[in-house]
């Protein structure tokens, strides 16, 4: 099955600076890459995703990049704010109707320092 | 107003006992899932159901049995509980069992096995 590696596991950045989280995957058939944010005591929520027909996607301060050849994708948060402090999970999946399984990375604990 | 209801929010059980984790979704989704989150393995896929049929089972132990009495219900029965079963169990749903549909997570049931 798919394996997703996520680094770093812990990330601390100064408020206002950028934060980057990197993920890699093994299965070249994976074609969908969502990112989930989980605040303490809360459930994970989708914040942005990218499909394999794209290399870059931006929603406000969130930017995701996808390098299919290298099997890597990344999340970049620009102008970080205290509300960005949370756990972030990358994930990868292959479209396979009727047998969905999204594989998550181990997570990155992001802390924004004031 | 939560659309995916998990009960109970917290659960304490003794080793060897049996518990049922309840999940109901009111999003009109056709696919439901169970994920487990612990310090050892964050967001680990367990089961996927589509139209009340089991699609994928990545749980090695038969002690974990999903039960779907209605299309919007997917309960999780755990028998012969062990301390290693201590984790937060998240129920999730998506419109269809297509890995490119957004996953919506419930608030989770935090299980502690003593």
PDB file of C-alpha atoms in Angstrom, chain B:
ATOM      1  CA  UNK B   1     -24.147  22.114  14.821  1.00  0.00           C
ATOM      2  CA  UNK B   2     -22.152  18.940  14.221  1.00  0.00           C
ATOM      3  CA  UNK B   3     -23.154  16.925  11.183  1.00  0.00           C
ATOM      4  CA  UNK B   4     -21.229  13.841  12.269  1.00  0.00           C
ATOM      5  CA  UNK B   5     -22.156  12.751  15.760  1.00  0.00           C
ATOM      6  CA  UNK B   6     -19.894  10.445  17.703  1.00  0.00           C
ATOM      7  CA  UNK B   7     -20.844   9.045  21.083  1.00  0.00           C
ATOM      8  CA  UNK B   8     -19.508   8.992  23.659  1.00  0.00           C
ATOM      9  CA  UNK B   9     -16.872  11.716  23.552  1.00  0.00           C
ATOM     10  CA  UNK B  10     -14.854  10.031  26.301  1.00  0.00           C
ATOM     11  CA  UNK B  11     -14.872   6.361  27.251  1.00  0.00           C
ATOM     12  CA  UNK B  12     -12.994   4.491  29.954  1.00  0.00           C
ATOM     13  CA  UNK B  13     -13.005   0.712  29.826  1.00  0.00           C
ATOM     14  CA  UNK B  14     -11.330  -2.126  31.668  1.00  0.00           C
ATOM     15  CA  UNK B  15      -9.112  -4.661  29.944  1.00  0.00           C
ATOM     16  CA  UNK B  16     -11.111  -7.538  28.503  1.00  0.00           C
ATOM     17  CA  UNK B  17     -14.395  -5.656  28.252  1.00  0.00           C
ATOM     18  CA  UNK B  18     -16.407  -4.788  25.144  1.00  0.00           C
ATOM     19  CA  UNK B  19     -17.498  -1.358  23.988  1.00  0.00           C
ATOM     20  CA  UNK B  20     -19.449   0.102  21.081  1.00  0.00           C
ATOM     21  CA  UNK B  21     -18.543   3.460  19.581  1.00  0.00           C
ATOM     22  CA  UNK B  22     -21.461   5.202  17.926  1.00  0.00           C
ATOM     23  CA  UNK B  23     -21.330   7.259  14.729  1.00  0.00           C
ATOM     24  CA  UNK B  24     -24.149   8.942  12.836  1.00  0.00           C
ATOM     25  CA  UNK B  25     -23.747  11.358   9.946  1.00  0.00           C
ATOM     26  CA  UNK B  26     -26.328  13.810   8.694  1.00  0.00           C
ATOM     27  CA  UNK B  27     -24.502  14.999   5.600  1.00  0.00           C
ATOM     28  CA  UNK B  28     -26.324  12.655   3.246  1.00  0.00           C
ATOM     29  CA  UNK B  29     -23.055  10.887   2.471  1.00  0.00           C
ATOM     30  CA  UNK B  30     -22.857   7.384   1.068  1.00  0.00           C
ATOM     31  CA  UNK B  31     -19.431   6.450   2.388  1.00  0.00           C
ATOM     32  CA  UNK B  32     -18.317   6.199   6.003  1.00  0.00           C
ATOM     33  CA  UNK B  33     -15.029   5.359   7.658  1.00  0.00           C
ATOM     34  CA  UNK B  34     -13.257   4.733  10.903  1.00  0.00           C
ATOM     35  CA  UNK B  35      -9.806   6.104  11.670  1.00  0.00           C
ATOM     36  CA  UNK B  36      -7.720   5.704  14.802  1.00  0.00           C
ATOM     37  CA  UNK B  37      -5.322   8.270  16.172  1.00  0.00           C
ATOM     38  CA  UNK B  38      -2.743   7.580  18.834  1.00  0.00           C
ATOM     39  CA  UNK B  39       0.692   8.846  19.729  1.00  0.00           C
ATOM     40  CA  UNK B  40       2.206   5.832  17.933  1.00  0.00           C
ATOM     41  CA  UNK B  41       0.279   6.047  14.652  1.00  0.00           C
ATOM     42  CA  UNK B  42      -1.499   9.284  13.873  1.00  0.00           C
ATOM     43  CA  UNK B  43      -4.651   8.996  11.692  1.00  0.00           C
ATOM     44  CA  UNK B  44      -4.544   5.325  10.862  1.00  0.00           C
ATOM     45  CA  UNK B  45      -7.193   4.072   8.437  1.00  0.00           C
ATOM     46  CA  UNK B  46      -9.306   1.210   9.806  1.00  0.00           C
ATOM     47  CA  UNK B  47     -12.441   0.613   7.694  1.00  0.00           C
ATOM     48  CA  UNK B  48     -14.377   2.046   4.791  1.00  0.00           C
ATOM     49  CA  UNK B  49     -18.032   1.421   3.984  1.00  0.00           C
ATOM     50  CA  UNK B  50     -19.986   2.394   0.915  1.00  0.00           C
ATOM     51  CA  UNK B  51     -23.771   2.055   0.831  1.00  0.00           C
ATOM     52  CA  UNK B  52     -23.507  -0.039   3.997  1.00  0.00           C
ATOM     53  CA  UNK B  53     -21.102  -2.485   2.428  1.00  0.00           C
ATOM     54  CA  UNK B  54     -17.567  -3.044   3.676  1.00  0.00           C
ATOM     55  CA  UNK B  55     -15.112  -1.815   1.068  1.00  0.00           C
ATOM     56  CA  UNK B  56     -11.764  -1.970   2.809  1.00  0.00           C
ATOM     57  CA  UNK B  57     -10.491  -3.326   6.115  1.00  0.00           C
ATOM     58  CA  UNK B  58      -6.966  -2.451   7.220  1.00  0.00           C
ATOM     59  CA  UNK B  59      -7.421  -3.607  10.804  1.00  0.00           C
ATOM     60  CA  UNK B  60      -5.507  -6.760  11.553  1.00  0.00           C
ATOM     61  CA  UNK B  61      -7.586  -7.768  14.541  1.00  0.00           C
ATOM     62  CA  UNK B  62     -11.070  -9.269  14.313  1.00  0.00           C
ATOM     63  CA  UNK B  63     -11.763  -7.660  17.699  1.00  0.00           C
ATOM     64  CA  UNK B  64     -12.784  -4.580  15.741  1.00  0.00           C
ATOM     65  CA  UNK B  65     -16.134  -5.011  14.010  1.00  0.00           C
ATOM     66  CA  UNK B  66     -17.987  -2.181  12.267  1.00  0.00           C
ATOM     67  CA  UNK B  67     -21.765  -2.328  12.277  1.00  0.00           C
ATOM     68  CA  UNK B  68     -23.988  -0.446   9.850  1.00  0.00           C
ATOM     69  CA  UNK B  69     -27.681  -0.647  10.739  1.00  0.00           C
ATOM     70  CA  UNK B  70     -28.592   2.319   8.530  1.00  0.00           C
ATOM     71  CA  UNK B  71     -26.890   4.099   5.668  1.00  0.00           C
ATOM     72  CA  UNK B  72     -25.954   7.028   7.900  1.00  0.00           C
ATOM     73  CA  UNK B  73     -24.770   4.870  10.817  1.00  0.00           C
ATOM     74  CA  UNK B  74     -21.446   3.143  11.240  1.00  0.00           C
ATOM     75  CA  UNK B  75     -20.782   1.956  14.748  1.00  0.00           C
ATOM     76  CA  UNK B  76     -17.577   0.265  15.862  1.00  0.00           C
ATOM     77  CA  UNK B  77     -17.689  -2.679  18.241  1.00  0.00           C
ATOM     78  CA  UNK B  78     -14.451  -3.491  20.031  1.00  0.00           C
ATOM     79  CA  UNK B  79     -14.219  -6.720  22.017  1.00  0.00           C
ATOM     80  CA  UNK B  80     -11.628  -8.033  24.472  1.00  0.00           C
ATOM     81  CA  UNK B  81     -10.233  -4.535  24.947  1.00  0.00           C
ATOM     82  CA  UNK B  82      -6.505  -4.096  25.534  1.00  0.00           C
ATOM     83  CA  UNK B  83      -4.568  -1.110  26.882  1.00  0.00           C
ATOM     84  CA  UNK B  84      -2.990  -0.749  23.410  1.00  0.00           C
ATOM     85  CA  UNK B  85      -6.464   0.020  22.050  1.00  0.00           C
ATOM     86  CA  UNK B  86      -6.336   3.336  23.895  1.00  0.00           C
ATOM     87  CA  UNK B  87      -6.643   6.019  21.235  1.00  0.00           C
ATOM     88  CA  UNK B  88      -9.006   8.549  19.748  1.00  0.00           C
ATOM     89  CA  UNK B  89     -11.330   6.931  17.234  1.00  0.00           C
ATOM     90  CA  UNK B  90     -12.581   9.192  14.475  1.00  0.00           C
ATOM     91  CA  UNK B  91     -15.565   8.445  12.337  1.00  0.00           C
ATOM     92  CA  UNK B  92     -15.569  10.142   8.932  1.00  0.00           C
ATOM     93  CA  UNK B  93     -17.731  10.332   5.865  1.00  0.00           C
ATOM     94  CA  UNK B  94     -17.584  11.433   2.245  1.00  0.00           C
ATOM     95  CA  UNK B  95     -20.155  11.885  -0.478  1.00  0.00           C
ATOM     96  CA  UNK B  96     -19.033   8.746  -2.271  1.00  0.00           C
ATOM     97  CA  UNK B  97     -16.320   6.151  -1.695  1.00  0.00           C
ATOM     98  CA  UNK B  98     -14.066   7.992  -4.065  1.00  0.00           C
ATOM     99  CA  UNK B  99     -10.745   8.978  -2.627  1.00  0.00           C
ATOM    100  CA  UNK B 100     -10.999  12.429  -4.152  1.00  0.00           C
ATOM    101  CA  UNK B 101     -14.103  13.296  -2.167  1.00  0.00           C
ATOM    102  CA  UNK B 102     -13.445  15.411   0.899  1.00  0.00           C
ATOM    103  CA  UNK B 103     -13.363  13.499   4.153  1.00  0.00           C
ATOM    104  CA  UNK B 104     -15.377  15.017   6.982  1.00  0.00           C
ATOM    105  CA  UNK B 105     -14.399  13.880  10.451  1.00  0.00           C
ATOM    106  CA  UNK B 106     -16.487  13.643  13.583  1.00  0.00           C
ATOM    107  CA  UNK B 107     -15.246  14.997  16.899  1.00  0.00           C
ATOM    108  CA  UNK B 108     -13.864  11.610  17.918  1.00  0.00           C
ATOM    109  CA  UNK B 109     -14.269   9.217  20.826  1.00  0.00           C
ATOM    110  CA  UNK B 110     -11.309   9.184  23.185  1.00  0.00           C
ATOM    111  CA  UNK B 111     -10.988   5.646  24.521  1.00  0.00           C
ATOM    112  CA  UNK B 112      -8.841   4.776  27.516  1.00  0.00           C
ATOM    113  CA  UNK B 113      -8.406   1.120  28.416  1.00  0.00           C
ATOM    114  CA  UNK B 114      -7.173   0.471  31.938  1.00  0.00           C
TER     115      UNK B 114
END
